[in-house]
Amino acid sequence: MNQDTIKGQWKQLGGKIKAQWGKLTDDDLKVAEGNAEYLSGKLQERYGIARDEAEKQVRDFEKRNELH
């Protein structure tokens, strides 16, 4: 992931992220600020999924939103 790209688009992506992962809070998104590793960790925590699965979901999200 290009961290500069996602950070630059973070506010616009917030709505899409919340639509996909509704258990994430606004505070989660504010703290993440484009950090894919933090976002993956929060997905693990909120959804009880494995690290690999969380990272895959974030990568898939990036691809769908052309953030790669």
Short mmCIF file of C-alpha atoms in Angstrom, two decimals:
data_model
loop_
_atom_site.label_atom_id
_atom_site.label_comp_id
_atom_site.label_asym_id
_atom_site.label_seq_id
_atom_site.Cartn_x
_atom_site.Cartn_y
_atom_site.Cartn_z
CA MET A 1 0.00 0.00 0.00
CA ASN A 2 1.18 3.48 -0.74
CA GLN A 3 0.84 5.09 2.69
CA ASP A 4 0.96 8.63 1.27
CA THR A 5 -1.91 7.84 -1.09
CA ILE A 6 -4.18 6.37 1.54
CA LYS A 7 -3.39 9.13 4.03
CA GLY A 8 -4.27 11.72 1.40
CA GLN A 9 -7.61 10.05 0.74
CA TRP A 10 -8.35 8.99 4.30
CA LYS A 11 -11.28 11.35 4.92
CA GLN A 12 -13.00 10.30 1.71
CA LEU A 13 -12.35 6.64 2.46
CA GLY A 14 -13.74 6.84 5.98
CA GLY A 15 -17.31 6.41 4.77
CA LYS A 16 -16.41 3.41 2.63
CA ILE A 17 -14.47 1.85 5.48
CA LYS A 18 -17.38 2.31 7.89
CA ALA A 19 -19.76 0.87 5.28
CA GLN A 20 -17.62 -2.26 4.93
CA TRP A 21 -16.65 -2.65 8.58
CA GLY A 22 -19.47 -1.13 10.61
CA LYS A 23 -18.01 -2.25 13.93
CA LEU A 24 -15.15 0.23 13.56
CA THR A 25 -15.71 3.47 15.41
CA ASP A 26 -14.97 7.02 14.33
CA ASP A 27 -12.22 7.01 16.94
CA ASP A 28 -10.72 3.88 15.36
CA LEU A 29 -10.59 5.65 12.01
CA LYS A 30 -9.17 8.83 13.50
CA VAL A 31 -6.35 6.94 15.21
CA ALA A 32 -5.66 4.78 12.13
CA GLU A 33 -5.21 7.80 9.81
CA GLY A 34 -4.27 5.63 6.85
CA ASN A 35 -2.21 3.07 8.77
CA ALA A 36 -3.10 -0.29 7.22
CA GLU A 37 -1.40 -2.23 10.02
CA TYR A 38 -3.45 -0.47 12.69
CA LEU A 39 -6.62 -0.95 10.65
CA SER A 40 -5.88 -4.68 10.33
CA GLY A 41 -5.36 -4.88 14.08
CA LYS A 42 -8.68 -3.21 14.76
CA LEU A 43 -10.43 -5.62 12.38
CA GLN A 44 -8.91 -8.51 14.31
CA GLU A 45 -10.11 -7.01 17.58
CA ARG A 46 -13.61 -6.01 16.51
CA TYR A 47 -14.44 -9.03 14.37
CA GLY A 48 -12.40 -11.76 16.06
CA ILE A 49 -10.65 -12.77 12.85
CA ALA A 50 -7.10 -13.98 12.28
CA ARG A 51 -4.33 -11.55 11.37
CA ASP A 52 -3.94 -13.02 7.87
CA GLU A 53 -7.65 -12.64 7.18
CA ALA A 54 -7.68 -9.05 8.45
CA GLU A 55 -4.70 -8.15 6.26
CA LYS A 56 -6.36 -9.83 3.26
CA GLN A 57 -9.54 -7.82 3.80
CA VAL A 58 -7.55 -4.57 3.95
CA ARG A 59 -5.62 -5.51 0.77
CA ASP A 60 -8.88 -6.38 -1.00
CA PHE A 61 -10.36 -3.04 0.10
CA GLU A 62 -7.29 -1.23 -1.27
CA LYS A 63 -7.62 -3.00 -4.62
CA ARG A 64 -11.33 -2.22 -4.91
CA ASN A 65 -10.63 1.43 -4.15
CA GLU A 66 -7.50 1.64 -6.33
CA LEU A 67 -5.11 2.35 -3.47
CA HIS A 68 -2.33 0.00 -4.49
#
